[in-house]
PDB file of C-alpha atoms in Angstrom:
ATOM      1  CA  MET A   1      86.446 -73.584 -21.592  1.00 48.00           C
ATOM      2  CA  THR A   2      84.792 -73.678 -18.199  1.00 52.00           C
ATOM      3  CA  THR A   3      83.801 -77.134 -16.943  1.00 54.00           C
ATOM      4  CA  PRO A   4      80.222 -77.249 -15.601  1.00 55.00           C
ATOM      5  CA  PRO A   5      79.908 -77.990 -11.862  1.00 63.00           C
ATOM      6  CA  ARG A   6      79.582 -81.676 -11.061  1.00 64.00           C
ATOM      7  CA  GLY A   7      75.970 -81.295  -9.908  1.00 81.00           C
ATOM      8  CA  LEU A   8      74.997 -79.602 -13.170  1.00 82.00           C
ATOM      9  CA  ARG A   9      76.794 -82.256 -15.232  1.00 84.00           C
ATOM     10  CA  GLU A  10      74.961 -85.014 -13.389  1.00 86.00           C
ATOM     11  CA  ARG A  11      71.614 -83.305 -13.910  1.00 87.00           C
ATOM     12  CA  LYS A  12      72.325 -82.938 -17.625  1.00 91.00           C
ATOM     13  CA  LYS A  13      73.284 -86.597 -17.891  1.00 90.00           C
ATOM     14  CA  GLN A  14      70.142 -87.630 -16.054  1.00 89.00           C
ATOM     15  CA  ALA A  15      68.023 -85.434 -18.321  1.00 93.00           C
ATOM     16  CA  THR A  16      69.616 -86.979 -21.409  1.00 94.00           C
ATOM     17  CA  ARG A  17      69.043 -90.494 -20.092  1.00 92.00           C
ATOM     18  CA  GLU A  18      65.399 -89.717 -19.371  1.00 92.00           C
ATOM     19  CA  ALA A  19      64.911 -88.156 -22.813  1.00 95.00           C
ATOM     20  CA  LEU A  20      66.331 -91.282 -24.458  1.00 95.00           C
ATOM     21  CA  ARG A  21      64.122 -93.563 -22.358  1.00 91.00           C
ATOM     22  CA  GLU A  22      60.994 -91.626 -23.200  1.00 91.00           C
ATOM     23  CA  ALA A  23      61.823 -91.399 -26.901  1.00 94.00           C
ATOM     24  CA  ALA A  24      62.555 -95.136 -27.078  1.00 93.00           C
ATOM     25  CA  LEU A  25      59.274 -96.046 -25.426  1.00 89.00           C
ATOM     26  CA  ARG A  26      57.187 -93.617 -27.485  1.00 91.00           C
ATOM     27  CA  LEU A  27      58.644 -94.822 -30.779  1.00 93.00           C
ATOM     28  CA  ALA A  28      58.302 -98.479 -29.777  1.00 91.00           C
ATOM     29  CA  VAL A  29      54.625 -97.979 -28.946  1.00 87.00           C
ATOM     30  CA  GLU A  30      53.968 -95.992 -32.133  1.00 90.00           C
ATOM     31  CA  ARG A  31      55.880 -98.163 -34.608  1.00 90.00           C
ATOM     32  CA  GLY A  32      56.537-101.454 -32.871  1.00 88.00           C
ATOM     33  CA  PRO A  33      59.959-102.297 -31.395  1.00 88.00           C
ATOM     34  CA  ASP A  34      61.248-103.924 -34.574  1.00 89.00           C
ATOM     35  CA  GLN A  35      60.714-100.705 -36.515  1.00 92.00           C
ATOM     36  CA  VAL A  36      62.772 -98.534 -34.184  1.00 93.00           C
ATOM     37  CA  ARG A  37      66.458 -97.878 -34.795  1.00 93.00           C
ATOM     38  CA  VAL A  38      69.000 -96.440 -32.407  1.00 94.00           C
ATOM     39  CA  GLU A  39      69.351 -93.520 -34.827  1.00 95.00           C
ATOM     40  CA  ASP A  40      65.614 -92.840 -34.573  1.00 95.00           C
ATOM     41  CA  ILE A  41      65.729 -92.767 -30.768  1.00 96.00           C
ATOM     42  CA  ALA A  42      68.762 -90.477 -30.746  1.00 96.00           C
ATOM     43  CA  GLU A  43      67.150 -88.069 -33.207  1.00 96.00           C
ATOM     44  CA  ALA A  44      63.891 -87.971 -31.246  1.00 96.00           C
ATOM     45  CA  ALA A  45      65.827 -87.194 -28.071  1.00 94.00           C
ATOM     46  CA  GLY A  46      67.921 -84.509 -29.783  1.00 95.00           C
ATOM     47  CA  VAL A  47      71.294 -86.227 -29.383  1.00 95.00           C
ATOM     48  CA  SER A  48      73.734 -88.094 -31.621  1.00 95.00           C
ATOM     49  CA  PRO A  49      73.840 -91.908 -31.955  1.00 94.00           C
ATOM     50  CA  ARG A  50      77.284 -91.738 -30.354  1.00 94.00           C
ATOM     51  CA  THR A  51      75.790 -90.036 -27.304  1.00 95.00           C
ATOM     52  CA  TYR A  52      73.034 -92.651 -27.237  1.00 95.00           C
ATOM     53  CA  ASN A  53      75.664 -95.397 -27.044  1.00 94.00           C
ATOM     54  CA  ASN A  54      77.129 -93.758 -23.949  1.00 95.00           C
ATOM     55  CA  TYR A  55      73.869 -94.486 -22.132  1.00 94.00           C
ATOM     56  CA  PHE A  56      72.400 -97.668 -23.588  1.00 94.00           C
ATOM     57  CA  ALA A  57      73.868-100.698 -25.323  1.00 91.00           C
ATOM     58  CA  SER A  58      70.749-101.466 -27.380  1.00 91.00           C
ATOM     59  CA  ARG A  59      67.297-100.181 -28.274  1.00 91.00           C
ATOM     60  CA  GLU A  60      65.793-102.911 -26.074  1.00 92.00           C
ATOM     61  CA  GLN A  61      67.715-101.689 -23.068  1.00 92.00           C
ATOM     62  CA  ALA A  62      66.440 -98.141 -23.614  1.00 92.00           C
ATOM     63  CA  ILE A  63      62.822 -99.253 -24.071  1.00 90.00           C
ATOM     64  CA  VAL A  64      62.832-101.412 -20.937  1.00 90.00           C
ATOM     65  CA  SER A  65      64.644 -98.704 -18.975  1.00 88.00           C
ATOM     66  CA  ALA A  66      61.635 -96.422 -19.450  1.00 83.00           C
ATOM     67  CA  VAL A  67      59.748 -98.436 -16.825  1.00 80.00           C
ATOM     68  CA  THR A  68      62.512-100.107 -14.803  1.00 84.00           C
ATOM     69  CA  ALA A  69      64.538 -96.924 -14.250  1.00 80.00           C
ATOM     70  CA  ASP A  70      65.746 -96.538 -10.675  1.00 85.00           C
ATOM     71  CA  ARG A  71      63.722 -99.534  -9.484  1.00 90.00           C
ATOM     72  CA  GLU A  72      66.783-101.058  -7.837  1.00 91.00           C
ATOM     73  CA  ALA A  73      67.369 -97.836  -5.894  1.00 91.00           C
ATOM     74  CA  ARG A  74      63.712 -97.724  -4.871  1.00 93.00           C
ATOM     75  CA  ILE A  75      63.923-101.291  -3.554  1.00 95.00           C
ATOM     76  CA  ALA A  76      66.957-100.415  -1.447  1.00 95.00           C
ATOM     77  CA  ALA A  77      65.278 -97.233  -0.192  1.00 96.00           C
ATOM     78  CA  ALA A  78      62.147 -99.167   0.753  1.00 96.00           C
ATOM     79  CA  VAL A  79      64.207-101.654   2.780  1.00 96.00           C
ATOM     80  CA  ALA A  80      66.048 -98.819   4.510  1.00 95.00           C
ATOM     81  CA  ALA A  81      62.733 -97.159   5.368  1.00 95.00           C
ATOM     82  CA  ARG A  82      61.373-100.214   7.180  1.00 94.00           C
ATOM     83  CA  PRO A  83      61.526 -99.961  11.001  1.00 91.00           C
ATOM     84  CA  GLY A  84      64.492-101.697  12.597  1.00 83.00           C
ATOM     85  CA  GLY A  85      62.203-104.145  14.364  1.00 89.00           C
ATOM     86  CA  VAL A  86      60.924-105.560  11.094  1.00 94.00           C
ATOM     87  CA  ARG A  87      62.551-108.872  10.188  1.00 95.00           C
ATOM     88  CA  LEU A  88      65.074-108.237   7.406  1.00 96.00           C
ATOM     89  CA  ALA A  89      63.762-111.083   5.246  1.00 97.00           C
ATOM     90  CA  ASP A  90      60.269-109.568   5.434  1.00 97.00           C
ATOM     91  CA  ALA A  91      61.537-106.059   4.719  1.00 97.00           C
ATOM     92  CA  VAL A  92      63.360-107.200   1.585  1.00 97.00           C
ATOM     93  CA  THR A  93      60.489-109.352   0.332  1.00 97.00           C
ATOM     94  CA  GLU A  94      57.868-106.640   0.762  1.00 96.00           C
ATOM     95  CA  ALA A  95      60.112-104.017  -0.845  1.00 96.00           C
ATOM     96  CA  VAL A  96      60.666-106.216  -3.888  1.00 96.00           C
ATOM     97  CA  VAL A  97      56.992-107.123  -4.250  1.00 95.00           C
ATOM     98  CA  GLU A  98      55.944-103.502  -3.833  1.00 93.00           C
ATOM     99  CA  GLN A  99      58.310-102.159  -6.480  1.00 91.00           C
ATOM    100  CA  TYR A 100      57.576-104.888  -9.021  1.00 89.00           C
ATOM    101  CA  THR A 101      53.813-104.917  -8.699  1.00 85.00           C
ATOM    102  CA  ASN A 102      52.747-101.313  -8.033  1.00 76.00           C
ATOM    103  CA  THR A 103      52.552-100.443 -11.718  1.00 68.00           C
ATOM    104  CA  GLY A 104      50.596 -97.879 -13.677  1.00 68.00           C
ATOM    105  CA  GLU A 105      49.125 -97.710 -17.161  1.00 69.00           C
ATOM    106  CA  ARG A 106      52.457 -97.069 -18.848  1.00 69.00           C
ATOM    107  CA  GLU A 107      54.095-100.069 -17.175  1.00 72.00           C
ATOM    108  CA  HIS A 108      51.270-102.299 -18.399  1.00 73.00           C
ATOM    109  CA  GLU A 109      51.749-100.912 -21.903  1.00 72.00           C
ATOM    110  CA  VAL A 110      55.439-101.757 -21.859  1.00 76.00           C
ATOM    111  CA  LEU A 111      54.757-105.191 -20.388  1.00 78.00           C
ATOM    112  CA  LEU A 112      52.593-105.916 -23.414  1.00 77.00           C
ATOM    113  CA  LEU A 113      55.542-105.047 -25.648  1.00 80.00           C
ATOM    114  CA  ILE A 114      57.896-107.139 -23.515  1.00 81.00           C
ATOM    115  CA  THR A 115      55.703-110.238 -23.744  1.00 79.00           C
ATOM    116  CA  THR A 116      55.756-110.116 -27.544  1.00 78.00           C
ATOM    117  CA  GLN A 117      59.495-109.631 -28.065  1.00 84.00           C
ATOM    118  CA  THR A 118      62.179-112.086 -26.967  1.00 87.00           C
ATOM    119  CA  ALA A 119      64.894-109.415 -26.991  1.00 88.00           C
ATOM    120  CA  LEU A 120      62.784-107.141 -24.790  1.00 90.00           C
ATOM    121  CA  ARG A 121      62.076-109.976 -22.360  1.00 89.00           C
ATOM    122  CA  ASP A 122      65.794-110.692 -22.100  1.00 91.00           C
ATOM    123  CA  ALA A 123      66.572-107.008 -21.503  1.00 91.00           C
ATOM    124  CA  PHE A 124      63.836-106.837 -18.864  1.00 91.00           C
ATOM    125  CA  LEU A 125      65.199-109.887 -17.053  1.00 92.00           C
ATOM    126  CA  ASP A 126      68.743-108.521 -17.201  1.00 92.00           C
ATOM    127  CA  THR A 127      67.695-105.469 -15.193  1.00 91.00           C
ATOM    128  CA  THR A 128      67.384-107.624 -12.064  1.00 93.00           C
ATOM    129  CA  ALA A 129      71.178-107.646 -11.742  1.00 93.00           C
ATOM    130  CA  GLY A 130      70.989-103.965 -10.850  1.00 92.00           C
ATOM    131  CA  ILE A 131      69.322-104.838  -7.553  1.00 94.00           C
ATOM    132  CA  GLU A 132      72.528-106.219  -6.071  1.00 95.00           C
ATOM    133  CA  THR A 133      74.744-103.177  -5.433  1.00 94.00           C
ATOM    134  CA  PRO A 134      72.279-100.745  -3.766  1.00 95.00           C
ATOM    135  CA  LEU A 135      70.597-103.542  -1.819  1.00 96.00           C
ATOM    136  CA  ALA A 136      73.944-104.862  -0.569  1.00 95.00           C
ATOM    137  CA  ALA A 137      74.743-101.410   0.832  1.00 94.00           C
ATOM    138  CA  VAL A 138      71.449-101.255   2.735  1.00 94.00           C
ATOM    139  CA  ILE A 139      71.736-104.824   4.035  1.00 95.00           C
ATOM    140  CA  GLY A 140      75.321-104.121   5.081  1.00 93.00           C
ATOM    141  CA  GLU A 141      74.177-101.135   7.140  1.00 91.00           C
ATOM    142  CA  ARG A 142      71.412-103.166   8.735  1.00 90.00           C
ATOM    143  CA  LEU A 143      73.801-105.990   9.642  1.00 90.00           C
ATOM    144  CA  ASP A 144      76.707-103.684  10.478  1.00 85.00           C
ATOM    145  CA  ASP A 145      78.666-105.853   8.045  1.00 71.00           C
ATOM    146  CA  ALA A 146      81.985-104.029   7.752  1.00 57.00           C
ATOM    147  CA  GLU A 147      83.395-106.496   5.239  1.00 61.00           C
ATOM    148  CA  ALA A 148      80.077-106.524   3.321  1.00 74.00           C
ATOM    149  CA  HIS A 149      80.626-110.148   2.258  1.00 90.00           C
ATOM    150  CA  THR A 150      77.418-111.398   3.822  1.00 92.00           C
ATOM    151  CA  ALA A 151      75.460-108.423   2.539  1.00 94.00           C
ATOM    152  CA  ARG A 152      76.749-108.914  -0.996  1.00 94.00           C
ATOM    153  CA  VAL A 153      75.915-112.621  -1.001  1.00 95.00           C
ATOM    154  CA  LEU A 154      72.410-111.955   0.284  1.00 96.00           C
ATOM    155  CA  ALA A 155      71.801-109.147  -2.207  1.00 97.00           C
ATOM    156  CA  ALA A 156      73.082-111.251  -5.109  1.00 97.00           C
ATOM    157  CA  SER A 157      70.788-114.053  -4.005  1.00 98.00           C
ATOM    158  CA  VAL A 158      67.819-111.674  -3.978  1.00 98.00           C
ATOM    159  CA  ALA A 159      68.634-110.506  -7.513  1.00 97.00           C
ATOM    160  CA  ALA A 160      68.826-114.125  -8.687  1.00 97.00           C
ATOM    161  CA  ALA A 161      65.561-115.019  -6.966  1.00 98.00           C
ATOM    162  CA  VAL A 162      63.762-112.069  -8.565  1.00 96.00           C
ATOM    163  CA  ARG A 163      65.024-113.081 -11.997  1.00 95.00           C
ATOM    164  CA  ILE A 164      63.819-116.659 -11.448  1.00 95.00           C
ATOM    165  CA  ALA A 165      60.387-115.395 -10.380  1.00 94.00           C
ATOM    166  CA  LEU A 166      60.122-113.149 -13.438  1.00 92.00           C
ATOM    167  CA  GLU A 167      61.254-115.947 -15.748  1.00 90.00           C
ATOM    168  CA  GLY A 168      58.558-118.191 -14.339  1.00 89.00           C
ATOM    169  CA  TRP A 169      56.004-115.430 -14.734  1.00 87.00           C
ATOM    170  CA  LEU A 170      56.957-114.401 -18.270  1.00 82.00           C
ATOM    171  CA  ARG A 171      58.027-117.802 -19.585  1.00 70.00           C
ATOM    172  CA  PRO A 172      55.596-120.380 -18.237  1.00 52.00           C
ATOM    173  CA  THR A 173      56.754-123.903 -19.021  1.00 50.00           C
ATOM    174  CA  GLY A 174      56.032-127.447 -17.979  1.00 45.00           C
ATOM    175  CA  ASN A 175      52.246-127.218 -18.225  1.00 46.00           C
ATOM    176  CA  ALA A 176      49.576-127.069 -20.896  1.00 43.00           C
ATOM    177  CA  GLU A 177      48.821-123.410 -20.259  1.00 46.00           C
ATOM    178  CA  GLY A 178      52.477-122.478 -20.653  1.00 42.00           C
ATOM    179  CA  ALA A 179      52.894-124.458 -23.854  1.00 37.00           C
ATOM    180  CA  GLU A 180      49.779-122.877 -25.326  1.00 41.00           C
ATOM    181  CA  SER A 181      50.841-119.351 -24.430  1.00 41.00           C
ATOM    182  CA  LEU A 182      54.257-119.832 -26.018  1.00 37.00           C
ATOM    183  CA  SER A 183      52.831-121.103 -29.274  1.00 36.00           C
ATOM    184  CA  ALA A 184      50.954-117.978 -30.352  1.00 41.00           C
ATOM    185  CA  GLY A 185      53.578-116.355 -32.535  1.00 42.00           C
ATOM    186  CA  GLY A 186      56.031-115.915 -29.666  1.00 51.00           C
ATOM    187  CA  LEU A 187      53.458-114.320 -27.394  1.00 54.00           C
ATOM    188  CA  VAL A 188      54.002-115.063 -23.726  1.00 62.00           C
ATOM    189  CA  VAL A 189      51.058-114.568 -21.417  1.00 61.00           C
ATOM    190  CA  PRO A 190      52.190-113.816 -17.839  1.00 71.00           C
ATOM    191  CA  SER A 191      51.357-116.816 -15.683  1.00 71.00           C
ATOM    192  CA  GLY A 192      49.843-116.666 -12.202  1.00 75.00           C
ATOM    193  CA  SER A 193      50.312-114.006  -9.555  1.00 85.00           C
ATOM    194  CA  LEU A 194      53.580-112.090  -9.750  1.00 87.00           C
ATOM    195  CA  PRO A 195      53.524-111.221  -6.002  1.00 92.00           C
ATOM    196  CA  ASP A 196      53.071-114.915  -5.195  1.00 93.00           C
ATOM    197  CA  GLN A 197      55.910-115.928  -7.508  1.00 93.00           C
ATOM    198  CA  LEU A 198      58.230-113.309  -6.046  1.00 95.00           C
ATOM    199  CA  ARG A 199      57.449-114.374  -2.487  1.00 96.00           C
ATOM    200  CA  ALA A 200      57.914-118.052  -3.372  1.00 96.00           C
ATOM    201  CA  ALA A 201      61.290-117.370  -4.996  1.00 97.00           C
ATOM    202  CA  LEU A 202      62.516-115.273  -2.063  1.00 98.00           C
ATOM    203  CA  ALA A 203      61.224-117.599   0.678  1.00 98.00           C
ATOM    204  CA  PRO A 204      64.239-119.970   0.623  1.00 97.00           C
ATOM    205  CA  LEU A 205      66.497-117.012   1.459  1.00 97.00           C
ATOM    206  CA  ALA A 206      64.696-116.261   4.729  1.00 97.00           C
ATOM    207  CA  PRO A 207      66.813-118.625   6.892  1.00 97.00           C
ATOM    208  CA  ALA A 208      69.998-117.002   5.581  1.00 96.00           C
ATOM    209  CA  PHE A 209      68.664-113.534   6.375  1.00 96.00           C
ATOM    210  CA  ASP A 210      67.590-114.688   9.844  1.00 95.00           C
ATOM    211  CA  ALA A 211      71.000-116.228  10.545  1.00 94.00           C
ATOM    212  CA  ALA A 212      72.767-113.058   9.392  1.00 92.00           C
ATOM    213  CA  GLU A 213      70.589-110.924  11.654  1.00 91.00           C
ATOM    214  CA  GLN A 214      71.177-113.254  14.601  1.00 89.00           C
ATOM    215  CA  HIS A 215      74.929-113.102  14.039  1.00 85.00           C
ATOM    216  CA  ALA A 216      74.816-109.296  13.846  1.00 79.00           C
ATOM    217  CA  ARG A 217      73.130-108.896  17.218  1.00 74.00           C
ATOM    218  CA  PRO A 218      75.477-107.883  20.085  1.00 65.00           C
TER     219      PRO A 218
END
C-alpha cells in the first residue's frame, strides 16, 4: 500500500480536524452542548469515534476549537509582522488584544454557549496554554535568544496573563455585579472591557520584556 505524501497527509488531517470542529459547533448550537455526544460529532463529520479521539479529548474541546483554532499561531504571526522598531511589549500586547477581540458573529454565538456551560468555560480557558510555544519561537527570534530560556519564560507569562484576564472577564467575582451574574442558573455575563482586562493583565510583564530587549542589543 502506497503511503500518501506528507503534505497530503497533513492536509487530510487538517480537513478532518476542521470537519470535527464545525460539526461540534453546529450540533451544540442546534441541540445545546449537553445534548451532543462524541458519537454524534463523529457521525456528522463522517469519521469514527476512535478517529475523533485522535483529535480532541472531549466534546467541549471540539466545540471551543471551532472559534479558537489557530489563534495562538495568529498571535505569534502578528508579533512577527510588527516592525523591528516597535517595542516588544507593545507588539505582544497589541497582537493578543487584536486576536482575542476581533470577533465575528460566529464567535459571539459560541461565547454565549461558553458563558452558560462551566465545562466549556474551562475548555476555553485551557486554550491559552497554546500561546506559549509559537510565541516563544517568535520572541526568541526577536531577542536572538539562542538558549530560548528567556523567550520561553516570557511566552509562558503571556499565556498565564491572558488566562487571568479571561477568567476575570468570564468569572467576575468580588463585587455585586459579579455575584448577581453568577447566580442566574450558572450564567456568567462577561464583565467590563476585554481589551482593557487583557492590557491590564499584560502590563506587569512590560519591564521584563524591556529588560530582555535591552540585554539583546549589541
